[in-house]
Short mmCIF file of C-alpha atoms and ligand atoms in Angstrom, two decimals:
data_model
loop_
_atom_site.label_atom_id
_atom_site.label_comp_id
_atom_site.label_asym_id
_atom_site.label_seq_id
_atom_site.Cartn_x
_atom_site.Cartn_y
_atom_site.Cartn_z
CA MET Y 16 1.66 3.23 -12.73
CA ARG Y 17 -2.04 3.99 -12.36
CA ALA Y 18 -4.34 2.27 -9.90
CA VAL Y 19 -8.00 1.51 -10.46
CA ILE Y 20 -10.20 1.01 -7.42
CA LEU Y 21 -13.55 -0.77 -7.81
CA ILE Y 22 -16.00 0.95 -5.49
CA GLY Y 23 -19.39 0.55 -7.15
CA GLY Y 24 -20.82 -2.36 -5.10
CA MET Y 25 -23.95 -1.94 -2.99
CA GLY Y 26 -22.38 -3.52 0.08
CA THR Y 27 -25.54 -5.46 0.95
CA ARG Y 28 -23.79 -7.58 3.60
CA LEU Y 29 -22.85 -4.45 5.47
CA ARG Y 30 -26.35 -3.07 5.80
CA PRO Y 31 -27.65 -1.07 7.55
CA PHE Y 32 -24.49 1.06 7.44
CA THR Y 33 -24.24 1.02 3.62
CA VAL Y 34 -27.81 2.23 3.03
CA GLU Y 35 -26.65 5.87 3.27
CA THR Y 36 -22.90 5.53 2.81
CA PRO Y 37 -21.14 3.24 0.32
CA LYS Y 38 -18.82 0.72 1.94
CA PRO Y 39 -15.49 2.35 0.89
CA LEU Y 40 -16.62 5.65 2.48
CA LEU Y 41 -17.70 4.19 5.82
CA PRO Y 42 -15.79 5.84 8.64
CA VAL Y 43 -13.04 3.86 10.27
CA MET Y 44 -11.74 5.79 13.26
CA ASN Y 45 -13.04 9.06 11.89
CA ARG Y 46 -11.69 8.79 8.37
CA PRO Y 47 -13.20 7.17 5.26
CA PHE Y 48 -12.06 3.57 4.92
CA LEU Y 49 -10.63 4.14 1.43
CA GLU Y 50 -8.14 6.70 2.76
CA TYR Y 51 -6.21 3.86 4.43
CA GLN Y 52 -5.75 2.15 1.07
CA PHE Y 53 -4.72 5.51 -0.42
CA GLN Y 54 -1.91 5.57 2.19
CA VAL Y 55 -0.55 2.31 0.77
CA LEU Y 56 -0.65 3.65 -2.78
CA SER Y 57 1.10 6.90 -1.82
CA ARG Y 58 3.77 4.97 0.08
CA HIS Y 59 4.56 3.09 -3.13
CA GLY Y 60 4.62 6.15 -5.36
CA VAL Y 61 1.23 5.61 -7.04
CA ARG Y 62 -0.25 9.08 -7.48
CA GLU Y 63 -2.89 8.58 -10.19
CA VAL Y 64 -6.02 6.77 -9.12
CA VAL Y 65 -9.15 5.96 -11.13
CA LEU Y 66 -12.28 5.30 -9.06
CA CYS Y 67 -14.95 3.13 -10.74
CA THR Y 68 -18.24 4.22 -9.19
CA SER Y 69 -21.85 3.10 -9.49
CA TYR Y 70 -23.81 2.87 -6.20
CA ARG Y 71 -24.11 6.38 -4.68
CA ALA Y 72 -21.50 7.57 -7.17
CA GLY Y 73 -21.67 11.29 -6.29
CA THR Y 74 -20.64 10.72 -2.66
CA PHE Y 75 -17.08 9.83 -3.66
CA ARG Y 76 -16.39 13.05 -5.54
CA ARG Y 77 -17.77 15.00 -2.59
CA ALA Y 78 -15.42 13.12 -0.23
CA PHE Y 79 -12.19 13.18 -2.25
CA GLY Y 80 -12.59 15.82 -5.01
CA THR Y 81 -9.52 15.93 -7.24
CA GLY Y 82 -7.48 14.12 -4.58
CA ARG Y 83 -5.14 17.06 -3.99
CA ARG Y 84 -5.68 17.06 -0.23
CA LEU Y 85 -4.50 13.43 -0.24
CA GLY Y 86 -1.52 13.98 -2.54
CA LEU Y 87 -3.26 12.08 -5.36
CA LYS Y 88 -4.77 12.79 -8.76
CA ILE Y 89 -8.17 11.12 -8.70
CA SER Y 90 -10.37 10.55 -11.77
CA TYR Y 91 -13.90 9.16 -11.63
CA VAL Y 92 -15.72 6.81 -13.97
CA ARG Y 93 -19.43 6.28 -13.45
CA GLU Y 94 -21.58 3.32 -14.50
CA SER Y 95 -25.22 3.97 -15.23
CA ILE Y 96 -25.97 0.33 -14.39
CA PRO Y 97 -23.65 -1.71 -12.15
CA LEU Y 98 -21.26 -3.49 -14.49
CA GLY Y 99 -19.69 -5.89 -12.02
CA THR Y 100 -15.96 -5.93 -11.36
CA GLY Y 101 -14.96 -6.80 -14.96
CA GLY Y 102 -17.44 -4.49 -16.71
CA ALA Y 103 -16.37 -1.65 -14.40
CA LEU Y 104 -12.74 -2.12 -15.34
CA LYS Y 105 -13.54 -2.16 -19.07
CA ASN Y 106 -15.45 1.09 -18.55
CA ALA Y 107 -12.23 2.75 -17.29
CA GLN Y 108 -10.04 1.52 -20.16
CA SER Y 109 -9.64 4.91 -21.88
CA LEU Y 110 -7.98 6.29 -18.70
CA LEU Y 111 -5.42 3.50 -18.45
CA ASN Y 112 -2.21 2.44 -20.14
CA GLY Y 113 0.59 -0.01 -19.41
CA THR Y 114 0.53 -2.38 -16.47
CA THR Y 115 -2.38 -1.45 -14.19
CA LEU Y 116 -2.95 -2.11 -10.51
CA VAL Y 117 -6.59 -2.97 -9.76
CA LEU Y 118 -7.93 -2.99 -6.20
CA ASN Y 119 -11.23 -3.85 -4.59
CA GLY Y 120 -12.42 -0.88 -2.58
CA ASP Y 121 -13.45 -2.90 0.45
CA VAL Y 122 -10.13 -4.48 1.33
CA LEU Y 123 -7.19 -3.08 3.21
CA ASN Y 124 -3.98 -4.59 2.02
CA ALA Y 125 -0.61 -3.55 3.42
CA PHE Y 126 1.27 -5.23 0.60
CA ASN Y 127 4.58 -4.28 -0.97
CA LEU Y 128 3.67 -3.11 -4.44
CA GLY Y 129 7.30 -3.21 -5.64
CA ALA Y 130 7.59 -6.90 -4.71
CA PHE Y 131 4.21 -7.66 -6.35
CA LEU Y 132 5.30 -5.98 -9.60
CA LYS Y 133 8.65 -7.78 -9.60
CA PHE Y 134 6.88 -11.11 -9.13
CA HIS Y 135 4.44 -10.29 -11.96
CA ARG Y 136 7.24 -9.35 -14.39
CA ALA Y 137 9.44 -12.33 -13.50
CA ARG Y 138 6.57 -14.67 -14.43
CA ARG Y 139 5.66 -12.76 -17.59
CA ALA Y 140 2.08 -12.95 -16.39
CA GLU Y 141 -0.91 -11.45 -18.17
CA ILE Y 142 -2.69 -11.23 -14.82
CA SER Y 143 -1.26 -11.48 -11.30
CA ILE Y 144 -3.54 -11.92 -8.33
CA ALA Y 145 -2.44 -11.00 -4.81
CA LEU Y 146 -3.28 -13.81 -2.40
CA THR Y 147 -3.61 -13.85 1.33
CA ARG Y 148 -3.79 -16.75 3.77
CA VAL Y 149 -6.87 -17.04 5.96
CA LYS Y 150 -8.04 -19.52 8.62
CA ASP Y 151 -11.46 -20.07 7.01
CA PRO Y 152 -11.20 -20.06 3.19
CA THR Y 153 -14.80 -21.29 2.71
CA LEU Y 154 -16.06 -17.69 2.75
CA TYR Y 155 -13.81 -16.54 -0.09
CA GLY Y 156 -12.45 -17.38 -3.55
CA LEU Y 157 -9.73 -20.00 -3.16
CA VAL Y 158 -6.77 -19.81 -5.58
CA ILE Y 159 -4.58 -22.86 -6.12
CA THR Y 160 -1.07 -22.24 -7.42
CA ASP Y 161 1.84 -24.51 -8.38
CA GLU Y 162 5.35 -24.33 -6.90
CA LYS Y 163 6.32 -21.55 -9.37
CA GLY Y 164 3.41 -19.37 -8.29
CA MET Y 165 1.30 -19.93 -11.40
CA VAL Y 166 -2.45 -20.32 -10.88
CA ARG Y 167 -3.77 -23.82 -11.58
CA ARG Y 168 -7.36 -23.59 -10.32
CA PHE Y 169 -10.00 -21.27 -8.90
CA LEU Y 170 -12.62 -22.39 -6.43
CA GLU Y 171 -15.33 -19.91 -5.39
CA LYS Y 172 -16.47 -20.31 -1.77
CA PRO Y 173 -15.37 -23.96 -1.44
CA SER Y 174 -16.89 -26.43 1.02
CA TRP Y 175 -14.48 -27.74 3.70
CA ASP Y 176 -13.89 -31.02 1.83
CA GLU Y 177 -12.73 -29.03 -1.23
CA VAL Y 178 -10.25 -26.90 0.75
CA VAL Y 179 -6.79 -27.85 -0.47
CA SER Y 180 -5.05 -24.57 0.37
CA ASN Y 181 -5.77 -21.48 2.45
CA SER Y 182 -4.68 -18.88 -0.14
CA ILE Y 183 -7.54 -16.66 -1.17
CA ASN Y 184 -7.97 -13.86 -3.67
CA ALA Y 185 -6.98 -10.70 -1.75
CA GLY Y 186 -8.74 -8.31 -4.14
CA ALA Y 187 -5.60 -6.76 -5.70
CA TYR Y 188 -4.43 -7.48 -9.23
CA LEU Y 189 -1.87 -6.49 -11.84
CA PHE Y 190 -3.15 -6.51 -15.41
CA GLU Y 191 -1.30 -6.22 -18.70
CA PRO Y 192 -3.10 -4.07 -21.31
CA SER Y 193 -3.87 -7.16 -23.46
CA VAL Y 194 -6.41 -8.23 -20.81
CA PHE Y 195 -8.79 -5.47 -21.88
CA THR Y 196 -9.51 -7.21 -25.19
CA HIS Y 197 -11.14 -10.01 -23.16
CA LEU Y 198 -13.51 -7.74 -21.21
CA PRO Y 199 -16.94 -7.07 -22.74
CA GLN Y 200 -17.99 -3.46 -23.22
CA GLY Y 201 -21.03 -2.05 -21.44
CA LYS Y 202 -22.40 -5.25 -19.94
CA PRO Y 203 -22.11 -6.81 -16.49
CA TYR Y 204 -19.13 -9.11 -16.18
CA SER Y 205 -17.16 -10.46 -13.23
CA LEU Y 206 -13.39 -10.66 -12.92
CA GLU Y 207 -13.56 -13.44 -10.33
CA ARG Y 208 -16.25 -15.62 -11.91
CA GLY Y 209 -15.76 -14.59 -15.57
CA LEU Y 210 -12.37 -13.31 -16.68
CA PHE Y 211 -10.06 -15.28 -14.37
CA PRO Y 212 -11.43 -18.80 -14.96
CA GLU Y 213 -11.99 -18.06 -18.68
CA ARG Y 214 -8.43 -16.81 -19.24
CA LEU Y 215 -7.05 -19.76 -17.26
CA ALA Y 216 -9.04 -22.21 -19.40
CA ALA Y 217 -7.70 -20.43 -22.51
CA GLY Y 218 -4.12 -21.06 -21.33
CA ALA Y 219 -3.23 -17.48 -20.29
CA ARG Y 220 -0.43 -16.92 -17.77
CA ILE Y 221 -2.05 -16.05 -14.43
CA ALA Y 222 0.24 -15.78 -11.41
CA GLY Y 223 -0.71 -15.83 -7.71
CA TYR Y 224 1.44 -13.74 -5.38
CA VAL Y 225 1.15 -14.53 -1.68
CA ALA Y 226 1.30 -11.03 -0.19
CA PRO Y 227 2.61 -11.01 3.37
CA GLY Y 228 1.32 -8.36 5.76
CA TYR Y 229 -1.96 -7.16 7.14
CA TRP Y 230 -5.11 -7.85 5.11
CA ILE Y 231 -8.79 -7.45 5.84
CA ASP Y 232 -12.01 -7.40 3.81
CA ILE Y 233 -14.56 -5.21 5.59
CA GLY Y 234 -17.50 -6.73 3.71
CA SER Y 235 -19.45 -7.89 6.78
CA VAL Y 236 -20.49 -6.22 10.03
CA GLU Y 237 -18.13 -8.50 11.94
CA MET Y 238 -15.17 -7.49 9.76
CA TYR Y 239 -16.10 -3.79 9.88
CA LEU Y 240 -15.87 -4.03 13.67
CA GLN Y 241 -12.66 -6.07 13.41
CA VAL Y 242 -10.77 -3.45 11.37
CA HIS Y 243 -11.37 -0.96 14.20
CA LEU Y 244 -10.10 -3.42 16.81
CA ASP Y 245 -7.02 -4.20 14.69
CA LEU Y 246 -6.19 -0.50 14.26
CA LEU Y 247 -6.73 0.26 17.95
CA GLN Y 248 -4.59 -2.69 19.00
CA GLY Y 249 -1.76 -1.65 16.64
CA ARG Y 250 -2.01 -4.84 14.55
CA THR Y 251 -1.78 -2.90 11.30
CA PRO Y 252 0.84 -0.55 9.83
CA PHE Y 253 -1.92 2.07 9.39
CA ARG Y 254 -2.46 5.12 11.53
CA PRO Y 255 -5.88 6.64 12.05
CA GLY Y 256 -6.31 10.26 11.02
CA PRO Y 257 -5.85 13.26 13.31
CA ARG Y 258 -9.60 13.28 13.96
CA ALA Y 259 -9.38 10.18 16.19
CA ARG Y 260 -7.61 11.15 19.42
CA PRO Y 261 -6.88 8.99 22.47
CA PHE Y 262 -9.78 9.52 24.84
CA LYS Y 263 -8.86 10.85 28.25
CA ASN Y 264 -11.31 8.84 30.39
CA ALA Y 265 -10.16 5.55 28.92
CA ASP Y 266 -9.45 3.63 32.12
CA GLY Y 267 -6.59 1.61 30.63
CA ALA Y 268 -8.64 0.48 27.60
CA ARG Y 269 -7.72 1.59 24.06
CA VAL Y 270 -10.24 4.26 23.22
CA THR Y 271 -10.18 6.99 20.59
CA ALA Y 272 -12.76 9.68 19.94
CA GLY Y 273 -13.50 12.46 17.49
CA ALA Y 274 -14.09 16.10 18.39
CA GLY Y 275 -16.81 17.03 20.86
CA THR Y 276 -17.32 13.53 22.32
CA LYS Y 277 -18.12 13.44 26.03
CA ALA Y 278 -18.52 10.72 28.63
CA ALA Y 279 -20.33 11.24 31.94
CA PRO Y 280 -18.75 10.06 35.23
CA PHE Y 281 -18.36 6.33 36.00
CA VAL Y 282 -18.33 5.18 32.36
CA ARG Y 283 -16.34 1.94 32.04
CA PHE Y 284 -14.39 1.11 28.90
CA SER Y 285 -12.70 -2.20 28.28
CA GLY Y 286 -10.84 -3.69 25.33
CA SER Y 287 -10.83 -1.37 22.29
CA VAL Y 288 -13.47 1.25 21.60
CA SER Y 289 -13.78 3.70 18.71
CA LEU Y 290 -16.00 6.73 19.28
CA GLY Y 291 -16.99 9.13 16.51
CA SER Y 292 -17.38 12.86 17.02
CA LYS Y 293 -20.12 14.43 19.15
CA VAL Y 294 -20.92 11.13 20.85
CA ARG Y 295 -22.54 11.28 24.30
CA ILE Y 296 -22.07 8.50 26.81
CA GLY Y 297 -24.28 8.44 29.89
CA ARG Y 298 -23.31 7.87 33.49
CA GLY Y 299 -22.13 4.38 34.34
CA ALA Y 300 -22.42 3.00 30.78
CA GLN Y 301 -20.10 0.08 29.97
CA LEU Y 302 -18.49 -0.24 26.52
CA THR Y 303 -16.40 -3.24 25.49
CA ASP Y 304 -14.81 -3.71 22.01
CA CYS Y 305 -17.31 -1.62 20.09
CA VAL Y 306 -17.76 1.23 17.63
CA VAL Y 307 -20.05 4.21 18.18
CA LEU Y 308 -20.41 6.47 15.17
CA ASP Y 309 -20.85 10.27 14.98
CA GLY Y 310 -23.57 11.94 16.98
CA ALA Y 311 -24.86 8.77 18.70
CA SER Y 312 -25.89 8.85 22.34
CA ILE Y 313 -25.64 6.03 24.85
CA GLY Y 314 -27.93 6.18 27.87
CA ASP Y 315 -26.98 5.92 31.54
CA GLY Y 316 -26.05 2.40 32.57
CA ALA Y 317 -26.29 0.98 29.03
CA ARG Y 318 -24.01 -1.96 28.20
CA LEU Y 319 -22.45 -2.45 24.76
CA GLU Y 320 -20.26 -5.34 23.70
CA ARG Y 321 -18.79 -6.17 20.24
CA CYS Y 322 -21.40 -4.10 18.43
CA ILE Y 323 -21.68 -1.08 16.15
CA VAL Y 324 -23.94 1.88 16.86
CA GLY Y 325 -24.79 3.88 13.72
CA PRO Y 326 -24.61 7.67 13.45
CA LYS Y 327 -27.13 9.64 15.53
CA ALA Y 328 -28.65 6.47 17.01
CA ARG Y 329 -29.98 6.75 20.56
CA VAL Y 330 -29.55 3.91 23.00
CA GLY Y 331 -31.82 4.18 26.03
CA THR Y 332 -30.79 3.91 29.67
CA HIS Y 333 -29.76 0.42 30.85
CA ALA Y 334 -30.23 -1.03 27.35
CA VAL Y 335 -27.98 -3.98 26.48
CA LEU Y 336 -26.48 -4.35 22.98
CA GLY Y 337 -24.81 -7.72 22.61
CA PRO Y 338 -22.22 -9.11 20.17
CA GLY Y 339 -23.07 -8.65 16.50
CA THR Y 340 -25.66 -5.89 17.00
CA ALA Y 341 -25.61 -3.46 14.06
CA LEU Y 342 -27.75 -0.49 14.99
CA ALA Y 343 -28.85 1.59 12.00
CA GLY Y 344 -28.12 5.31 11.93
CA GLY Y 345 -30.84 7.37 13.63
CA SER Y 346 -32.52 4.39 15.36
CA LEU Y 347 -33.96 4.53 18.84
CA VAL Y 348 -33.45 1.75 21.35
CA GLY Y 349 -35.84 2.00 24.27
CA ASP Y 350 -34.74 2.01 27.91
CA TYR Y 351 -33.96 -1.48 29.27
CA SER Y 352 -34.16 -3.10 25.79
CA GLN Y 353 -31.93 -6.10 25.18
CA LEU Y 354 -30.60 -6.67 21.64
P1 GTP D 16 -22.05 -7.20 -1.12
O1 GTP D 16 -23.32 -6.69 -1.74
O2 GTP D 16 -22.14 -7.17 0.37
O3 GTP D 16 -21.59 -8.53 -1.65
O4 GTP D 16 -20.87 -6.15 -1.44
P2 GTP D 16 -20.37 -5.52 -2.83
O5 GTP D 16 -21.53 -5.03 -3.59
O6 GTP D 16 -19.34 -4.49 -2.48
O7 GTP D 16 -19.71 -6.73 -3.61
P3 GTP D 16 -18.28 -7.35 -3.45
O8 GTP D 16 -17.84 -7.29 -2.01
O9 GTP D 16 -18.25 -8.67 -4.10
O10 GTP D 16 -17.40 -6.37 -4.34
C1 GTP D 16 -15.99 -6.38 -4.35
C2 GTP D 16 -15.52 -5.00 -4.78
O11 GTP D 16 -15.95 -4.72 -6.11
C3 GTP D 16 -16.06 -3.89 -3.90
O12 GTP D 16 -15.03 -2.95 -3.69
C4 GTP D 16 -17.19 -3.33 -4.72
O13 GTP D 16 -17.41 -1.93 -4.47
C5 GTP D 16 -16.74 -3.55 -6.14
N1 GTP D 16 -17.86 -3.78 -7.05
C6 GTP D 16 -18.76 -4.81 -7.02
N2 GTP D 16 -19.66 -4.69 -8.01
C7 GTP D 16 -19.33 -3.58 -8.70
C8 GTP D 16 -19.89 -2.91 -9.85
O14 GTP D 16 -20.90 -3.34 -10.44
N3 GTP D 16 -19.27 -1.77 -10.28
C9 GTP D 16 -18.15 -1.27 -9.66
N4 GTP D 16 -17.61 -0.15 -10.12
N5 GTP D 16 -17.61 -1.86 -8.58
C10 GTP D 16 -18.19 -3.00 -8.10
#
């Protein structure tokens, strides 16, 4: 079976980090985020992957090439204008045949593909949607299924009084080839807001598979930080790449770092901290549950908590970066600043 991954979005909610680097290529513990999802595909015997690109399309080919290094055969499809999730899939039709797995490129889903496929076939579904349960479904697309697992209703970003279930669209689908006849060619179209509700209204068989296991959507700064914390705390079945090594001065905290990263004396780490390569941390700095990307430097006595420091940013001495701070790559934070 072939997998299609939709990776053409602009990732506006994850700015400033997505201004230079598209969301699926953002580093997560020193490896591009998408490589974690590739691990899941490889584990389930999927070797052929089609990447649907639009925003900063060329960066993906430079990162993954033919896919050989990753044990995959990767093909690329490029949209000259963003076609949305449905238009992007239609654009890849000539590279696909049979039942196709479609994934959003900004989610990490440790699901069992064999079980998903079995569920899809048993229900003779045209489309199956993987679902995951979340505490706050108001931020996502809610999917309401009956006792047999068939979808009865879709609700995009419901208000709390509309929440009748906590199963949301997990951004992974199985499609039968007949679906392609319902996707328009060459114009923007959404799977979530177009195809799914339209096919449901037309009486098509759409199944909703509650996929157990780890799931995260890294679409926001908070979730981009969270995926690091989850990996560092061993809450996922994923392993970071060889470029993220346990850091020797970690003081009992969970800290990993890339090559050439150095911390001066009296640095205090707590919680979980991910450091890129060639990061410098000044004397007496304190870092709690945060991410510092490649080439950044943290001044003496600076304090960082639940924040992300972009590549090559410079944080001045005794500066304080509080929860939610997202410091753009290359920025300068003056000494004693408080963000
Ligand atoms: P935001 O701008 O922050 O909403 O992010 P986004 O642009 O990535 O949109 P969203 O999170 O809704 O997209 C879900 C998935 O679909 C992501 O993996 C996107 O890369 C992908 N996607 C969204 N729009 C397009 C598109 O026009 N073309 C392609 N190829 N993929 C898309």
